[in-house]
Coordinates of C-alpha atoms and ligand atoms in Angstrom, one line a residue:
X228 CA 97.1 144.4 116.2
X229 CA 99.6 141.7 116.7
X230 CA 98.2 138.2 115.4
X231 CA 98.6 135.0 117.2
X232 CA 99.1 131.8 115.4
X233 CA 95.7 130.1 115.6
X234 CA 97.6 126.5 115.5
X235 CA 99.2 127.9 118.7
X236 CA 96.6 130.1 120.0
X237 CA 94.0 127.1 120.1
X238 CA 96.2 124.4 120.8
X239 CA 93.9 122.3 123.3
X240 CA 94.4 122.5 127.5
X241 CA 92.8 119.5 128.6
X242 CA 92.6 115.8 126.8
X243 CA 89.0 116.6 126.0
X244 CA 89.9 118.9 123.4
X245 CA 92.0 116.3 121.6
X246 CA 89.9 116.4 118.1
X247 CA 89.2 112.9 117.3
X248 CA 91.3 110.9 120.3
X249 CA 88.9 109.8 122.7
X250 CA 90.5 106.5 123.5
X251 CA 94.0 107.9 124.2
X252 CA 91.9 110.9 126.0
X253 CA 90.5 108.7 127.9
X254 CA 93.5 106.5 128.7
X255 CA 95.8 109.4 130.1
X256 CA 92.6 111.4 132.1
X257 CA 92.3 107.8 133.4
X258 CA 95.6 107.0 134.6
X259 CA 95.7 110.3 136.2
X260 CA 92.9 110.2 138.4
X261 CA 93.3 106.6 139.1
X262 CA 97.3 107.7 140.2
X263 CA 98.3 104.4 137.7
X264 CA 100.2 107.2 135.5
X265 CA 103.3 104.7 133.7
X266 CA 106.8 105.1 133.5
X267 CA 107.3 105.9 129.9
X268 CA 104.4 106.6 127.1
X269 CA 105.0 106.0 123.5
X270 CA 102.7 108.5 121.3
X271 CA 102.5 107.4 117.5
X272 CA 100.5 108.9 114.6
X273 CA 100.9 111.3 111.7
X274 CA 102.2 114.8 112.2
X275 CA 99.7 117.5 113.4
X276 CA 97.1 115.3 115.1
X277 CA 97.7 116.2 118.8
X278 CA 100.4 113.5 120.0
X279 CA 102.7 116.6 121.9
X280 CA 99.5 118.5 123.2
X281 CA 98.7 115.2 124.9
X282 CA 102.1 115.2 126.2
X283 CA 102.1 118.5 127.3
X284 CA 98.4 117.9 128.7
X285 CA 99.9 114.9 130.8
X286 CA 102.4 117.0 132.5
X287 CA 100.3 119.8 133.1
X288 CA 97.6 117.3 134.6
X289 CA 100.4 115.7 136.8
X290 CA 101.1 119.2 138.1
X291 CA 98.5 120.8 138.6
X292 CA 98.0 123.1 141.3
X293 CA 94.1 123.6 140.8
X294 CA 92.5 119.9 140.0
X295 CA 89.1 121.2 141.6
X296 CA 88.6 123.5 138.5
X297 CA 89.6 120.9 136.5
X298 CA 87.0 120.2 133.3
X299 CA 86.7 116.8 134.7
X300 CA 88.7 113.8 136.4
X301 CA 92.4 113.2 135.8
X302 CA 92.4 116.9 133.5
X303 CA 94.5 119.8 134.2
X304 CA 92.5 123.3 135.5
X305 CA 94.6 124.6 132.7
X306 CA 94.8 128.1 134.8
X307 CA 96.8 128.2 137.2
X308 CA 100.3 129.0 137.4
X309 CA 101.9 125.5 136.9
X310 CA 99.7 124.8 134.2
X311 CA 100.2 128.2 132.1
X312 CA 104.0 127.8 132.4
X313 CA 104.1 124.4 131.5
X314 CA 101.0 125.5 128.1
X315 CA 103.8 127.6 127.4
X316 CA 106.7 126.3 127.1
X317 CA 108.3 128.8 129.0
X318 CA 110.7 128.7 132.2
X319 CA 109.4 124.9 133.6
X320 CA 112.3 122.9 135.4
X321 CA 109.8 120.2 135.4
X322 CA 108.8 119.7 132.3
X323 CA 111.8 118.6 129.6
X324 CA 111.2 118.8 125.6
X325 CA 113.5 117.0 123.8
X326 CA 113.6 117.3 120.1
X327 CA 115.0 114.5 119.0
X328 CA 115.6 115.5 115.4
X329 CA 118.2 118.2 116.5
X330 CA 119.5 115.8 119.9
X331 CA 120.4 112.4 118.4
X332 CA 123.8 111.8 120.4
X333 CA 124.6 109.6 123.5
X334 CA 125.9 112.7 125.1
X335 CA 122.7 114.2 125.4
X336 CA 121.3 111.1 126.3
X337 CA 123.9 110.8 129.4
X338 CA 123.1 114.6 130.2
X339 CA 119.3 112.6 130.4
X340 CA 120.5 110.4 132.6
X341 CA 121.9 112.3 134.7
X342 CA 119.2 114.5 135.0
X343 CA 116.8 112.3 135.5
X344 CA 118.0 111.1 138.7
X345 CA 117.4 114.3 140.3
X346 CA 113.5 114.9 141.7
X347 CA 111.3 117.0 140.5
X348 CA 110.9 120.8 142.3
X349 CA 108.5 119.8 144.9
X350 CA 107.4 116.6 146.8
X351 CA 103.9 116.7 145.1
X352 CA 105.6 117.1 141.6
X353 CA 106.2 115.0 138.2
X354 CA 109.5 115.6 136.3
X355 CA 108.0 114.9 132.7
X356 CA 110.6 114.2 129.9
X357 CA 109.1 115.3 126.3
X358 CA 110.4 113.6 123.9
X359 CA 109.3 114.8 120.1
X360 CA 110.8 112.8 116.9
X361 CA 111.9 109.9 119.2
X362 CA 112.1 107.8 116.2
X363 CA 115.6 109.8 115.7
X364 CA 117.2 108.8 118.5
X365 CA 120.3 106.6 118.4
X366 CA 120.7 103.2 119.4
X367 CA 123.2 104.7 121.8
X368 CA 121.0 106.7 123.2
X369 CA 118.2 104.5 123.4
X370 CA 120.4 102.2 125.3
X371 CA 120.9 105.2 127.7
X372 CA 117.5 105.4 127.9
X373 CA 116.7 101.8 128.8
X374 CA 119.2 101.8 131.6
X375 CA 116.6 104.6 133.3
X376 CA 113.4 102.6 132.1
X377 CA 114.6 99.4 134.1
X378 CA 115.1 101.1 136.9
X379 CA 112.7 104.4 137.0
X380 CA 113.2 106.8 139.8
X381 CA 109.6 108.0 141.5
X382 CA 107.7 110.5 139.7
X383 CA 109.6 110.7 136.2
X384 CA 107.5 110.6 133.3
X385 CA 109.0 109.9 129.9
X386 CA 106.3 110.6 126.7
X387 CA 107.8 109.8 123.5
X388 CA 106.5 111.4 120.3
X389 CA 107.2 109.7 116.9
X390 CA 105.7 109.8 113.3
X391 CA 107.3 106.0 112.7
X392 CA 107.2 103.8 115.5
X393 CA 108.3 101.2 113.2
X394 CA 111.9 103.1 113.0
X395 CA 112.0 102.6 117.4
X396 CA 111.0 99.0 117.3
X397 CA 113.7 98.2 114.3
X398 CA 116.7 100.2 116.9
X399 CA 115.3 99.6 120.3
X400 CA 113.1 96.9 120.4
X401 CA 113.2 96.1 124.8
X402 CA 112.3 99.9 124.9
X403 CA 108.5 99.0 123.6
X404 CA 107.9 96.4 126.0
X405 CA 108.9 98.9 128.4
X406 CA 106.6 101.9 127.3
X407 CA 103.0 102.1 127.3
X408 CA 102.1 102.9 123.9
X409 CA 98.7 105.1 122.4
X410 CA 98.2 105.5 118.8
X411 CA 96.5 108.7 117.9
X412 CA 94.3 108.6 114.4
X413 CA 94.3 110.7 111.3
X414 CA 91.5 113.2 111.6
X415 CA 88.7 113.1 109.5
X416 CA 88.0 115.9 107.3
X417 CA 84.6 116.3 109.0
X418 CA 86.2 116.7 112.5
X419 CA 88.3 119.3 111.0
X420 CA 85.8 120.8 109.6
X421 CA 84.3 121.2 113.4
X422 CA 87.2 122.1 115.1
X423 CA 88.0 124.7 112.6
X424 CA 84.1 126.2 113.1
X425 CA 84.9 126.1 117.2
X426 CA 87.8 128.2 116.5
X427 CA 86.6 131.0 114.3
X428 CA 83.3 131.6 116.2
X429 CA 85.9 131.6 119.0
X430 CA 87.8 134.3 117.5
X431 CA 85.1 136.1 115.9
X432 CA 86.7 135.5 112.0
X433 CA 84.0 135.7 108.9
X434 CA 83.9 132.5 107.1
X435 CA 82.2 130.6 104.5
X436 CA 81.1 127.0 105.9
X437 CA 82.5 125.7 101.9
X438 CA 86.1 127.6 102.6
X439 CA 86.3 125.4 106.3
X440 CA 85.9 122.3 103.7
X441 CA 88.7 123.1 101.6
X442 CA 90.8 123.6 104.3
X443 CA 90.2 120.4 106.2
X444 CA 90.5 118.5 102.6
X445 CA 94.2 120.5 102.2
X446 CA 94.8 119.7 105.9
X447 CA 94.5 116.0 105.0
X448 CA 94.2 114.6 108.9
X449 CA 96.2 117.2 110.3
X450 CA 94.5 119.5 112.8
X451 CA 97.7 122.1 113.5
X452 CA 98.0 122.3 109.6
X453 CA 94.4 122.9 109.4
X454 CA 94.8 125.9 111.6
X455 CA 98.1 127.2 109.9
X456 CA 96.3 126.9 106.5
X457 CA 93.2 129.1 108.5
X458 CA 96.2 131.4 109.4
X459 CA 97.1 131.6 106.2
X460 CA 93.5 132.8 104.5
X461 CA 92.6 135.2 106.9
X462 CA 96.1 136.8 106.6
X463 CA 95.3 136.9 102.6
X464 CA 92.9 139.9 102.3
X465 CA 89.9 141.4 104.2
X466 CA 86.9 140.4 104.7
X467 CA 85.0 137.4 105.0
X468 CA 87.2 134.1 104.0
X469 CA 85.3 132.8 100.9
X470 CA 85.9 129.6 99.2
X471 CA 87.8 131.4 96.6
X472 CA 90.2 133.3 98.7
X473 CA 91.3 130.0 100.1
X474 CA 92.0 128.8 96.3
X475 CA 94.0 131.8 96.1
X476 CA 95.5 132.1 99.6
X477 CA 96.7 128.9 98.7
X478 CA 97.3 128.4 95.2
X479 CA 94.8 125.6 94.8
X480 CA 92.9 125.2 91.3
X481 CA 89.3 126.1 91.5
X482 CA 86.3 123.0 92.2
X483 CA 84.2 124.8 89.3
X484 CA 87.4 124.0 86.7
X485 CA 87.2 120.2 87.8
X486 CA 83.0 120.6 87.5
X487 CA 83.8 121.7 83.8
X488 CA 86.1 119.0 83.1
X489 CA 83.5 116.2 84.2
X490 CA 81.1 117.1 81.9
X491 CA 83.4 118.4 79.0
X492 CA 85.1 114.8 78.9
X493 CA 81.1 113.0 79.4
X494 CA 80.3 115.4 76.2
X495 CA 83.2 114.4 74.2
X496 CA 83.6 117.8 73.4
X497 CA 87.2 118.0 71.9
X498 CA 87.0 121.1 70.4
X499 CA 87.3 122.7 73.9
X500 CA 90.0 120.8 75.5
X501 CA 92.4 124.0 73.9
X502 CA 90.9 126.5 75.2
X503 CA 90.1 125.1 78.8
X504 CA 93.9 123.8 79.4
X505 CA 94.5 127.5 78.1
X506 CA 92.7 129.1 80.6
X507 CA 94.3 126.8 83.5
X508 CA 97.7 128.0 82.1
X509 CA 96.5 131.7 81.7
X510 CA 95.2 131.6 85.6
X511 CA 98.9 130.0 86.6
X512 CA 97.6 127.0 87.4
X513 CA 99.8 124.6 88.4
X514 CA 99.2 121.3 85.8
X515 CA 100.8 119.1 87.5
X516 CA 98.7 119.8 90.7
X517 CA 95.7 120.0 88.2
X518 CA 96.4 116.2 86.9
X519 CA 96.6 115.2 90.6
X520 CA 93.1 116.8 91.1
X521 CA 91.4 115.4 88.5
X522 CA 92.9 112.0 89.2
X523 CA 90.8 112.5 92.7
X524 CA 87.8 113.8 91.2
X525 CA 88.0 110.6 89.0
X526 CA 88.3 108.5 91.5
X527 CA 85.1 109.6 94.1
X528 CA 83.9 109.4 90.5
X529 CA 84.5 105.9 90.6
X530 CA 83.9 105.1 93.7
X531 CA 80.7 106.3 93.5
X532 CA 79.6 103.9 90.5
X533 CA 80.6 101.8 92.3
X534 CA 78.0 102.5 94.9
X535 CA 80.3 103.7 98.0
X536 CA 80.6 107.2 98.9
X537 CA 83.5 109.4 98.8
X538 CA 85.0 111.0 101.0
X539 CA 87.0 114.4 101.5
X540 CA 85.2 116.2 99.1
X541 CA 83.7 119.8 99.1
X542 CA 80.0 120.5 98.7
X543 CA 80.5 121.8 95.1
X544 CA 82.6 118.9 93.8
X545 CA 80.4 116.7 95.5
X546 CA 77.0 118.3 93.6
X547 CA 79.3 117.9 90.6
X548 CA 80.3 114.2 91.0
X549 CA 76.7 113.6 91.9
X550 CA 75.4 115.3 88.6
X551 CA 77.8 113.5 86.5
X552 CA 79.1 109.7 87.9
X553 CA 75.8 108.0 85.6
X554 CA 77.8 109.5 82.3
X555 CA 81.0 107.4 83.2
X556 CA 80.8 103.6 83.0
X557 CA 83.6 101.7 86.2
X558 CA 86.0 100.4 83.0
X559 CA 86.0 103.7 81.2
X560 CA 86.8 105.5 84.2
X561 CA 89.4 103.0 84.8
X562 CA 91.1 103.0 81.6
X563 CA 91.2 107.2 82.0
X564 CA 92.8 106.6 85.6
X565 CA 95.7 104.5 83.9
X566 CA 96.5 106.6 81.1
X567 CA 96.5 109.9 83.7
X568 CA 99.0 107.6 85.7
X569 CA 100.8 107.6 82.4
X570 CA 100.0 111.3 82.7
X571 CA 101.7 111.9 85.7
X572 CA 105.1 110.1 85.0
X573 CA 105.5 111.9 81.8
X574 CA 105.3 115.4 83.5
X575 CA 107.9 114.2 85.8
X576 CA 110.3 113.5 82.8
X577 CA 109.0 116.4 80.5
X578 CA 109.1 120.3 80.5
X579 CA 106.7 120.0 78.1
X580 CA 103.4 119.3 80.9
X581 CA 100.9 121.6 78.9
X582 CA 101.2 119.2 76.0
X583 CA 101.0 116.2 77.8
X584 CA 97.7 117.8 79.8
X585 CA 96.4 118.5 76.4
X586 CA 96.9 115.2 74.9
X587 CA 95.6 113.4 77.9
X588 CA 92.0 115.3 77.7
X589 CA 92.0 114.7 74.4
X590 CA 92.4 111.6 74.7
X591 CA 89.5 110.7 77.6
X592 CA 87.3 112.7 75.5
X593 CA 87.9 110.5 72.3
X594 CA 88.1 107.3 75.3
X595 CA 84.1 106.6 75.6
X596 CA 83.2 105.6 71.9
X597 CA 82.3 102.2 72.4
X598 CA 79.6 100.8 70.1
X599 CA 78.2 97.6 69.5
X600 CA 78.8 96.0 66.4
X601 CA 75.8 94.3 66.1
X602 CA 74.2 97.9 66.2
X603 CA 76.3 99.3 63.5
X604 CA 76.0 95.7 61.6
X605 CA 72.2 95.9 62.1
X606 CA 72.5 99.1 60.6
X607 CA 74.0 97.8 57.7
X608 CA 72.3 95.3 57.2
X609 CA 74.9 92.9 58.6
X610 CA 74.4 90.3 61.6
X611 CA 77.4 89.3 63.4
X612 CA 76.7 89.4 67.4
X613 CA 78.2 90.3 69.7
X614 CA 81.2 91.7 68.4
X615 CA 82.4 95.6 70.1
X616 CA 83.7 98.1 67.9
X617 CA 85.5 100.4 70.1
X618 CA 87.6 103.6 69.0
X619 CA 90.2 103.5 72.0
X620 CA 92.8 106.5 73.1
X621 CA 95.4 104.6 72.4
X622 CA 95.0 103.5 68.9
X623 CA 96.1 104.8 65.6
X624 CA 93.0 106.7 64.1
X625 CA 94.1 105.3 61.0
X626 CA 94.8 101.9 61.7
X627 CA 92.2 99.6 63.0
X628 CA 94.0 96.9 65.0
X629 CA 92.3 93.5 67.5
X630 CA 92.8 93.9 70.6
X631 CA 91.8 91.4 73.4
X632 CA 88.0 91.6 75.3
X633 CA 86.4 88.3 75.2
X634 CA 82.7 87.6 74.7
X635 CA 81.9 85.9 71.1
X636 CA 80.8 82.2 71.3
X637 CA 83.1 80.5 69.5
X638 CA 81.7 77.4 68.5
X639 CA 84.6 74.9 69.1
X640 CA 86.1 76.2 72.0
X641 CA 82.9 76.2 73.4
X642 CA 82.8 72.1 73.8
X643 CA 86.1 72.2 75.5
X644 CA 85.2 71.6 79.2
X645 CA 87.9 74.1 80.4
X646 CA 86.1 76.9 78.8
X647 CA 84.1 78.0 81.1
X648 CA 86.5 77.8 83.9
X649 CA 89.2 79.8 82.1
X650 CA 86.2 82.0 81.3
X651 CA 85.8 82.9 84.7
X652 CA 89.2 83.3 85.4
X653 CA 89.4 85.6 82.8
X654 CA 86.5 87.9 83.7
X655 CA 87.8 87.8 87.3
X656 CA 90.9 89.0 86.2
X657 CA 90.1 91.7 84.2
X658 CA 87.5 92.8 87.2
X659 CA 89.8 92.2 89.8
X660 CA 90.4 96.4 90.0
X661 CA 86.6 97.0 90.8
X662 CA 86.7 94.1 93.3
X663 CA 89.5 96.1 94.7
X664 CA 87.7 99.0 94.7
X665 CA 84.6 97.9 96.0
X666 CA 86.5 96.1 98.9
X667 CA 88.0 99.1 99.7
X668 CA 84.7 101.5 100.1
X669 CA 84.0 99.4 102.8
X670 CA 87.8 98.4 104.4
X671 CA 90.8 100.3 103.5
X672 CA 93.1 97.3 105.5
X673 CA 91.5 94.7 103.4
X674 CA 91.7 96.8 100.3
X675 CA 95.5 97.1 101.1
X676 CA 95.7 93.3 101.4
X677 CA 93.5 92.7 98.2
X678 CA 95.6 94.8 96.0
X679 CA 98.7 92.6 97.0
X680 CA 97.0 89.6 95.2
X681 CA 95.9 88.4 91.8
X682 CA 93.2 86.2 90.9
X683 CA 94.7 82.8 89.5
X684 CA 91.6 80.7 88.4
X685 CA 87.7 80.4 89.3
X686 CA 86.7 77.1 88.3
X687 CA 83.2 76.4 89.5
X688 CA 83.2 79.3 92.3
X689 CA 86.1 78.0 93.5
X690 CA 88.4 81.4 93.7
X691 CA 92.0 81.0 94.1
X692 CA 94.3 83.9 95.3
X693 CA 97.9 84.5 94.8
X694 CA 99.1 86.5 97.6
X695 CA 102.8 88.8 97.4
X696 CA 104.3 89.3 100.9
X697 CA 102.2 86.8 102.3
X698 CA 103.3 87.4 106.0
X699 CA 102.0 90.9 105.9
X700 CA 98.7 90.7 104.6
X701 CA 97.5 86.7 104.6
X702 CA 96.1 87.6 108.2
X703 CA 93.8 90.4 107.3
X704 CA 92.7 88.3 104.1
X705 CA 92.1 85.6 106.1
X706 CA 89.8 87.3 108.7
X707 CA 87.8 89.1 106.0
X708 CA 86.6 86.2 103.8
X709 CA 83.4 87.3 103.7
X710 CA 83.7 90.8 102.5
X711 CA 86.0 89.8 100.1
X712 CA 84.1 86.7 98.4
X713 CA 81.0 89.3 98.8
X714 CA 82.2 91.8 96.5
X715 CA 83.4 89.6 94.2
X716 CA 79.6 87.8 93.4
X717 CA 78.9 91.7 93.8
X718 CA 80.9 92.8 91.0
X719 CA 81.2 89.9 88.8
X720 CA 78.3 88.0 89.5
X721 CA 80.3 84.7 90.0
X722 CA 78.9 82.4 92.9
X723 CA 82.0 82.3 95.2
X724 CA 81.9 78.8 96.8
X725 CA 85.4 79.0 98.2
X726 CA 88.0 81.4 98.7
X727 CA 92.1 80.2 98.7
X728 CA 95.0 81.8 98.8
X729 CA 98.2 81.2 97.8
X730 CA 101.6 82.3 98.5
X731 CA 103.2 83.8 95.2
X732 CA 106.6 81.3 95.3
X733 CA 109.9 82.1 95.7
X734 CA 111.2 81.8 92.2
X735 CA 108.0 82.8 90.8
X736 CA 106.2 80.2 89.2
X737 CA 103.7 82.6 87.8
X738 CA 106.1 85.0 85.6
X739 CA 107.1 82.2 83.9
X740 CA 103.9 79.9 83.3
X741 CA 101.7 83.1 82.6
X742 CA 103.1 85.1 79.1
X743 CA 103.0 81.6 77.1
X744 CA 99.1 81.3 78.3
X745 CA 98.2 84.9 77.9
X746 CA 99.9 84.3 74.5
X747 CA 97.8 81.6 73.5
X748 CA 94.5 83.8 74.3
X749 CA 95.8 86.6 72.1
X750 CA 96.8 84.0 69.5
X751 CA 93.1 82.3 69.7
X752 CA 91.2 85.8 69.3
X753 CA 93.2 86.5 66.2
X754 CA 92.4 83.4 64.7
X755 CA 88.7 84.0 65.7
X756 CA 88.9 87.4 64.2
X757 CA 90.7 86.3 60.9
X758 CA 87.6 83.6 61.3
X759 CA 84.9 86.8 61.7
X760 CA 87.2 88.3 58.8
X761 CA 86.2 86.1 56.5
X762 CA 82.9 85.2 57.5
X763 CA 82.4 88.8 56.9
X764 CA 85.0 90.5 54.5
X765 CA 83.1 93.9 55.4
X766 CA 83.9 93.9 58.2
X767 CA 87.5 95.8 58.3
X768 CA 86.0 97.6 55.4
X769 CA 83.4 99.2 58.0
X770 CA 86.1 99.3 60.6
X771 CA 88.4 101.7 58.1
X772 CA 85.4 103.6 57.0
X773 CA 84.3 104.5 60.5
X774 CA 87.8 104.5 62.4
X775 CA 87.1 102.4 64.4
X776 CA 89.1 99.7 66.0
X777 CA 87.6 95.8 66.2
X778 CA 87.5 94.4 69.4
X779 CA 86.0 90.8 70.1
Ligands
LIG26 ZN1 96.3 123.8 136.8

C-alpha cells in the first residue's frame, strides 16, 4: 500500500478549510466573488498555519472552471481540471511558485518581469505569481518587483508568503503600501486537536482522543506539522495510535513521569530523587528535554495558583496539575522556576546534565521548608514574632546565613514617615513577577509590555513604572491601565490610585542610584538581626541546631 503524506493528502481545497483563518478566509472568498481580487497579497504568520494553501486556494478560485460546484461564493469547485492541476502543483503555466529561499537574485527577478508581462493562457484566466519565503528576496529584486507593482498588467496576481514581514518592510518598505496584507494566526492546540480528528475519521486511522493532544501540543500552532507528526505515529507500529506510541514515535518523555515529579517534590521525598532521574536515564530520556518539560509543568502549575487556566496541556497532566497546584505556594514555585533556569544554562555548558538534574530535584525538594519562627519559638518557649526560619536550596546546610524578606516591625524605623512608602515599594517589587503573571493569564501583549518594566515606588497607591524600550511597548501599557492596576490590588492588595510610567533614561539613572539603596536595606536587616541576636542569643543557637537559615 503506498502511503500518502497526510500533511499533503489533506491539505485544504477551498478557504473554508483554512483551520483557524476565518478573517483572511473570508477576505480572499470575498474579493473573489465581489471581482475586487488586488494586485499583490502579502501572507504573514508562522510556518505551517496555511498561508501557501491560501495562496494556492486564490489561484485555483481565480481559475476555476466549475464555480457552480463551488462550496460557496468566491471558493474554487476544487474538481475540475484547472483546479486539480493547479492543487497539484503539477504542469500549470498559470500558476508560478517562487521559492524565495533558493531564488534570491535580480536575475530571476528580471526573468519575473519579463514574464509577467505576458497574459495568462486564456482571456478568462489569472496568471498568479506564488511567492514562498518572500522575506528572502533581495533588495534588487524587490526593486524589480516594484517596477511591475506600479504598473500591474490585467489579471496578474502576486501572493507573497513570509514568516517575518518585519525582514520585507526593513528592505522594501514602498512594496507594503503596495500589497494587501493578511495575517494568518498560530493555531490553537484545540483547533488542532479537531482538524487532526477530521482527518483520521477521514482516513479511517485508530486513535486515542489523549494521543491527538499530544500531537497538537508538539505541533505548537502548526497544522502541516501536526499532520507530519500524525504521519509519523501511525508509521511507528500497528494498531491503534495510543498516547504512548506517540511518546515513543516521537521520543517525548512520558506525562505520568512529570505526574510523579509533582508530587515527589510536594512530598519532599529526597530519598527518591536517585532512583527516579535513574529511571529517566535508563529509558533514554532526553534530560535536557526533561528539564524543559518540567519547567512547563511548573509553570501551568503556577499559572494555575494563580487562578488562570493553562493552556496546551494533555488530559493527564492536566488531572495531575489539578491534584497537585494547592501543595505549591506562587513564591516557591517561583524560586524552583529560577534555579531550573540556572538548570538549563548549566546543561548547555556541562556534559555532566544527569548531575545537574539530580542536584536541581534535590534541591526543590529541600526548597519548601519554610517555618515560622514564632512557631518553633512558641515551641520553645521563646516569643519573637514574626520572624521566618526558612531552610532555602541555596544555602549551606551548615551555615545559617540572613538573607533579606521584610516583615518584623521595627520600632524606630517605624516613625519614619517614608516607611510605609518604601514598604510598598518593596513588596511591589518583590511581587512584580506574579503581577506579571497574572497580567499575562489574561493578555499575553500586555504581559510582553509589563515584563519590560520595573516597579520604582508606590507611595500612597500612587504606582510608578519604569519602562525599557519605551516606543515599543508604552502604547499597549498605556491602553491597558486598568488590567494592569487591577492585578496589581489583585495580587498585592495595594489600592492603586494612579498608574505612571516612566522612560528608563538614557544613561541610566537607575543602575546607579539603586545598589547604594538596596545596600542600605540589606545593611538595616542585619543590624535588626544582630538587634534580634541579642535580644535573643538563642536564637542562632536554634538556627544551628535545626539547620536552618534566619530570614527576617
Ligand atoms: Zn474548479
Amino acid at each position: 500500500m503506498t502511503h500518502t503524506a497526510l500533511a499533503r493528502k489533506y491539505r485544504p481545497t477551498a478557504f473554508s478549510d483554512l483551520v483557524a483563518q476565518g478573517h483572511v478566509a473570508a477576505g480572499l472568498a470575498g474579493a473573489v466573488s465581489k471581482g475586487r481580487v488586488a494586485h499583490a497579497y502579502l501572507l504573514t504568520g508562522p510556518r505551517g498555519v496555511g498561508k501557501t494553501s491560501a495562496a494556492r486556494i486564490l489561484a485555483m478560485a481565480l481559475n476555476c472552471e466549475d464555480r457552480e460546484s463551488a462550496p460557496g461564493p468566491g471558493e474554487p469547485c476544487g474538481l475540475c481540471d484547472s483546479c486539480t492541476r493547479i492543487w497539484s502543483g503539477v504542469a500549470c503555466v498559470d500558476v508560478v511558485e517562487i521559492d524565495a529561499a533558493s531564488n534570491r537574485g535580480v536575475d530571476d527577478a528580471r526573468e519575473l518581469r519579463e514574464r509577467a508581462m505576458y497574459a495568462a493562457s486564456g482571456p478568462d484566466r489569472y496568471k498568479v505569481y506564488i511567492v514562498d519565503e518572500a522575506h528572502m528576496l533581495t533588495r534588487e529584486a524587490w526593486n524589480a518587483l516594484l517596477k511591475i507593482l506600479e504598473e500591474p498588467p490585467p489579471r496578474v496576481v502576486f501572493v507573497f508568503a513570509t514568516t517575518e514581514p518585519q525582514k520585507i518592510a526593513a528592505s522594501a518598505a514602498p512594496v507594503m503600501s503596495r500589497v494587501q496584507r493578511f495575517d494568518f494566526r498560530r493555531i490553537g492546540p484545540q483547533s488542532i486537536v479537531e482538524r487532526l480528528k477530521w482527518v483520521v475519521e477521514a482516513d479511517g486511522i485508530d486513535v486515542e482522543s489523549e494521543a491527538l493532544q499530544l500531537i497538537a501540543q508538539v505541533a505548537d500552532g502548526g497544522m502541516r506539522d501536526g499532520l507530519s507528526l500524525l504521519d509519523q505515529a501511525v508509521a511507528y507500529g500497528e494498531g491503534t495510535i495510543t498516547a504512548a506510541r506517540v511518546r515513543e514515535a516521537l521520543g517525548l518523555i512520558d506525562h505520568e513521569t512529570y505526574a510523579e515529579l509533582l508530587t515527589l517534590v510536594a512530598e519532599k521525598r529526597t530519598a527518591d530523587v536517585f532512583p527516579f532521574v535513574a529511571r529517566l536515564v535508563e529509558a533514554g530520556a532526553d534530560l535536557t528535554e526533561f528539564v524543559h518539560g518540567t519547567g512547563e509543568v511548573f509553570r501551568a502549575v503556577l499559572v494555575k495558583i494563580l487562578g488562570g487556566e493553562p493552556e496546551a496541556l494533555t488530559d493527564s497532566l492536566r488531572h495531575a496539575v489539578d491534584q497537585n497546584h494547592a501543595r505549591y505556594s506562587a513564591g516557591d514555585v517561583l524560586r524552583m522556576l529560577k534555579l531550573l533556569a540556572a538548570t538549563e544554562a548549566a546543561i548547555r555548558r556541562s556534559p555532566n546534565a544527569r548531575l545537574h538534574v539530580e542536584t536541581l530535584l534535590l534541591q526543590w525538594s529541600l526548597l519548601d521548608r519554610t517555618v515560622e519562627l514564632s512557631d518553633v519559638l512558641d515551641a520553645v518557649g521563646h516569643s519573637t514574632p514574626n520572624l521566618v526560619l526558612a531552610r532555602t536550596a541555596t544555602s549551606t546546610p551548615t551555615k545559617p546565613t540572613a538573607t533579606a524578606k521584610p516583615s518584623p516591625p521595627d520600632p524606630v524605623a517605624a516613625e519614619s514617615p517614608n516607611k510605609g512608602a518604601e514598604d510598598s515599594s518593596t513588596n511591589l517589587a518583590e511581587a512584580w513577577p506574579l503581577v506579571v503573571e497574572a497580567v499575562g493569564g489574561k493578555s499575553r501583549m500586555v504581559r510582553e509590555a509589563l515584563s519590560h518594566t520595573t516597579p520604582l515606588s508606590a507611595g500612597e497607591g500612587v504606582v510608578e513604572l519604569e519602562v525599557t524600550d519605551c516606543e515599543v511597548h508604552l502604547e499597549g501599557l498605556e491602553r491597558n491601565r486598568g488590567l494592569i492596576a487591577e492585578s496589581i490590588e489583585h495580587i498585592t492588595g495595594l489600592k492603586v490610585k494612579s498608574l505612571a510610567y516612566k522612560p528608563q533614561e538614557a544613561g541610566s539613572h537607575r543602575t546607579q542610584s539603586e545598589p547604594p539603596a538596596r545596600l542600605d536595606r540589606m545593611a538595616d536587616r542585619e543590624e535588626r538581626l544582630r538587634h534580634y541576636r541579642q535580644v535573643d542569643p538563642g536564637l542562632d543557637a536554634l538556627a544551628q541546631t535545626l539547620d536552618l537559615e534566619v530570614l527576617e
